[in-house]
Amino acid sequence: MEIIISSTYEEMSKAAAKAVAELLNSKPNAVLGLPTGSTPIGVYKELARMHKSEGLDFSRVTTFNLDEYVGLKKDHPQSYHYFMHENLFKHINIPKQNVYIPSGTTDNYAAFCQWYERRIKECGGIDMQLLGIGSDGHIGFNEPSSSLGSRTRIKTLARPTIEDNARFFEKIEDVPIYAITMGVGTIFEARKIVFLANGANKADAVAKAIEGPVTSMITASALQLHPDVTAYLDRAAAGKLTMIDYYEWVQAKGPGAPKQ
Ligand code: PGA
């Protein structure tokens, strides 16, 4: 895993957005996997800026979102459909038909989940998956004890997740209890993973994910087995990494052998 530690959230977001832009410049019809939450907002802002001022083109890009709350309509202000539209899609030139977000209101979740998995494959698989991490170590809504081989399905949210996400709702009872989420196995098939975390409240989960044992109790720890992961962290989120001096040393020297 490559670990890039930035001094601020803005710097972290710009570094990750640059990685996305580099992919789109080399593969204009790339397939992106996208997260919601507070973490990626800075990346989305920077991508919108790059589209507006530098012509970053999304006209051939396809996106698949990680998850959606069960029971929230697309136009509900806390739905992930709404979030993606407000924070990214309305600011860029992605065609509507290239956007896939799990449905929170289908009448057949099992069939929908199978279709979603099939659509990802039909579109050629995910080239780059962006991910945040929950304070309980989840990726997507793959809560502790989720199978590391899991596929898109309905998950019951864990109490810490409901408490974390209550800040977006009027009261905690309004937070949906169920979500539809890509599985750890689905995420793992992305060719490249961009893992994002900021803030001291993520430091424990980040340390467990990057340096702890691989365990379904911290589903982000499965990323240790993936061949191409870059973690973009701000200093606060990196605060509990025991090998931080080494990661900063690698970052300063540039990873890999010197060029011949
Ligand atoms: P956050 O959520 O970005 O709002 O902290 C991350 C997550 O739960 O995956």
mmCIF file with all atom_site columns, C-alpha atoms and ligand atoms in Angstrom, residues 35-41 66-67 80 131-141 161 164-165 167-168 196 198 201-202, ligand 1:
data_model
loop_
_atom_site.group_PDB
_atom_site.id
_atom_site.type_symbol
_atom_site.label_atom_id
_atom_site.label_alt_id
_atom_site.label_comp_id
_atom_site.label_asym_id
_atom_site.label_entity_id
_atom_site.label_seq_id
_atom_site.pdbx_PDB_ins_code
_atom_site.Cartn_x
_atom_site.Cartn_y
_atom_site.Cartn_z
_atom_site.occupancy
_atom_site.B_iso_or_equiv
_atom_site.pdbx_formal_charge
_atom_site.auth_seq_id
_atom_site.auth_comp_id
_atom_site.auth_asym_id
_atom_site.auth_atom_id
_atom_site.pdbx_PDB_model_num
ATOM   1  C CA . PRO A 1 35  ? -18.242 6.952  -2.141 1.00 0.00 ? 35  PRO A CA 1
ATOM   2  C CA . THR A 1 36  ? -20.423 9.443  -0.272 1.00 0.00 ? 36  THR A CA 1
ATOM   3  C CA . GLY A 1 37  ? -19.921 10.991 3.162  1.00 0.00 ? 37  GLY A CA 1
ATOM   4  C CA . SER A 1 38  ? -17.952 14.009 4.376  1.00 0.00 ? 38  SER A CA 1
ATOM   5  C CA . THR A 1 39  ? -14.577 12.603 3.342  1.00 0.00 ? 39  THR A CA 1
ATOM   6  C CA . PRO A 1 40  ? -14.810 12.764 -0.490 1.00 0.00 ? 40  PRO A CA 1
ATOM   7  C CA . ILE A 1 41  ? -16.438 16.218 -0.673 1.00 0.00 ? 41  ILE A CA 1
ATOM   8  C CA . LEU A 1 66  ? -20.852 2.120  -3.276 1.00 0.00 ? 66  LEU A CA 1
ATOM   9  C CA . ASP A 1 67  ? -24.089 2.289  -1.380 1.00 0.00 ? 67  ASP A CA 1
ATOM   10 C CA . TYR A 1 80  ? -26.877 9.225  -1.645 1.00 0.00 ? 80  TYR A CA 1
ATOM   11 C CA . LEU A 1 131 ? -13.276 4.801  -0.579 1.00 0.00 ? 131 LEU A CA 1
ATOM   12 C CA . GLY A 1 132 ? -13.738 6.437  2.777  1.00 0.00 ? 132 GLY A CA 1
ATOM   13 C CA . ILE A 1 133 ? -13.631 4.547  6.067  1.00 0.00 ? 133 ILE A CA 1
ATOM   14 C CA . GLY A 1 134 ? -16.136 4.460  8.925  1.00 0.00 ? 134 GLY A CA 1
ATOM   15 C CA . SER A 1 135 ? -15.032 4.906  12.528 1.00 0.00 ? 135 SER A CA 1
ATOM   16 C CA . ASP A 1 136 ? -15.797 1.176  12.929 1.00 0.00 ? 136 ASP A CA 1
ATOM   17 C CA . GLY A 1 137 ? -13.428 0.345  10.052 1.00 0.00 ? 137 GLY A CA 1
ATOM   18 C CA . HIS A 1 138 ? -16.114 -0.241 7.427  1.00 0.00 ? 138 HIS A CA 1
ATOM   19 C CA . ILE A 1 139 ? -15.768 0.370  3.691  1.00 0.00 ? 139 ILE A CA 1
ATOM   20 C CA . GLY A 1 140 ? -19.046 0.941  1.896  1.00 0.00 ? 140 GLY A CA 1
ATOM   21 C CA . PHE A 1 141 ? -21.525 -0.206 4.525  1.00 0.00 ? 141 PHE A CA 1
ATOM   22 C CA . THR A 1 161 ? -22.498 3.987  11.997 1.00 0.00 ? 161 THR A CA 1
ATOM   23 C CA . ASP A 1 164 ? -21.943 8.789  13.172 1.00 0.00 ? 164 ASP A CA 1
ATOM   24 C CA . ASN A 1 165 ? -24.533 9.464  10.470 1.00 0.00 ? 165 ASN A CA 1
ATOM   25 C CA . ARG A 1 167 ? -25.424 14.309 12.317 1.00 0.00 ? 167 ARG A CA 1
ATOM   26 C CA . PHE A 1 168 ? -27.031 14.517 8.874  1.00 0.00 ? 168 PHE A CA 1
ATOM   27 C CA . LEU A 1 196 ? -9.248  8.439  1.827  1.00 0.00 ? 196 LEU A CA 1
ATOM   28 C CA . ASN A 1 198 ? -9.171  12.638 7.387  1.00 0.00 ? 198 ASN A CA 1
ATOM   29 C CA . ASN A 1 201 ? -11.815 10.465 14.753 1.00 0.00 ? 201 ASN A CA 1
ATOM   30 C CA . LYS A 1 202 ? -10.586 8.138  11.977 1.00 0.00 ? 202 LYS A CA 1
HETATM 31 P P1 . PGA B 2 .   ? -17.558 10.010 6.345  1.00 0.00 ? 1   PGA B P1 1
HETATM 32 O O1 . PGA B 2 .   ? -18.034 8.507  6.230  1.00 0.00 ? 1   PGA B O1 1
HETATM 33 O O2 . PGA B 2 .   ? -16.778 10.316 5.104  1.00 0.00 ? 1   PGA B O2 1
HETATM 34 O O3 . PGA B 2 .   ? -18.809 10.823 6.443  1.00 0.00 ? 1   PGA B O3 1
HETATM 35 O O4 . PGA B 2 .   ? -16.705 10.105 7.574  1.00 0.00 ? 1   PGA B O4 1
HETATM 36 C C1 . PGA B 2 .   ? -17.143 7.553  5.796  1.00 0.00 ? 1   PGA B C1 1
HETATM 37 C C2 . PGA B 2 .   ? -17.775 6.184  5.828  1.00 0.00 ? 1   PGA B C2 1
HETATM 38 O O5 . PGA B 2 .   ? -18.620 5.920  6.694  1.00 0.00 ? 1   PGA B O5 1
HETATM 39 O O6 . PGA B 2 .   ? -17.393 5.337  4.996  1.00 0.00 ? 1   PGA B O6 1
#
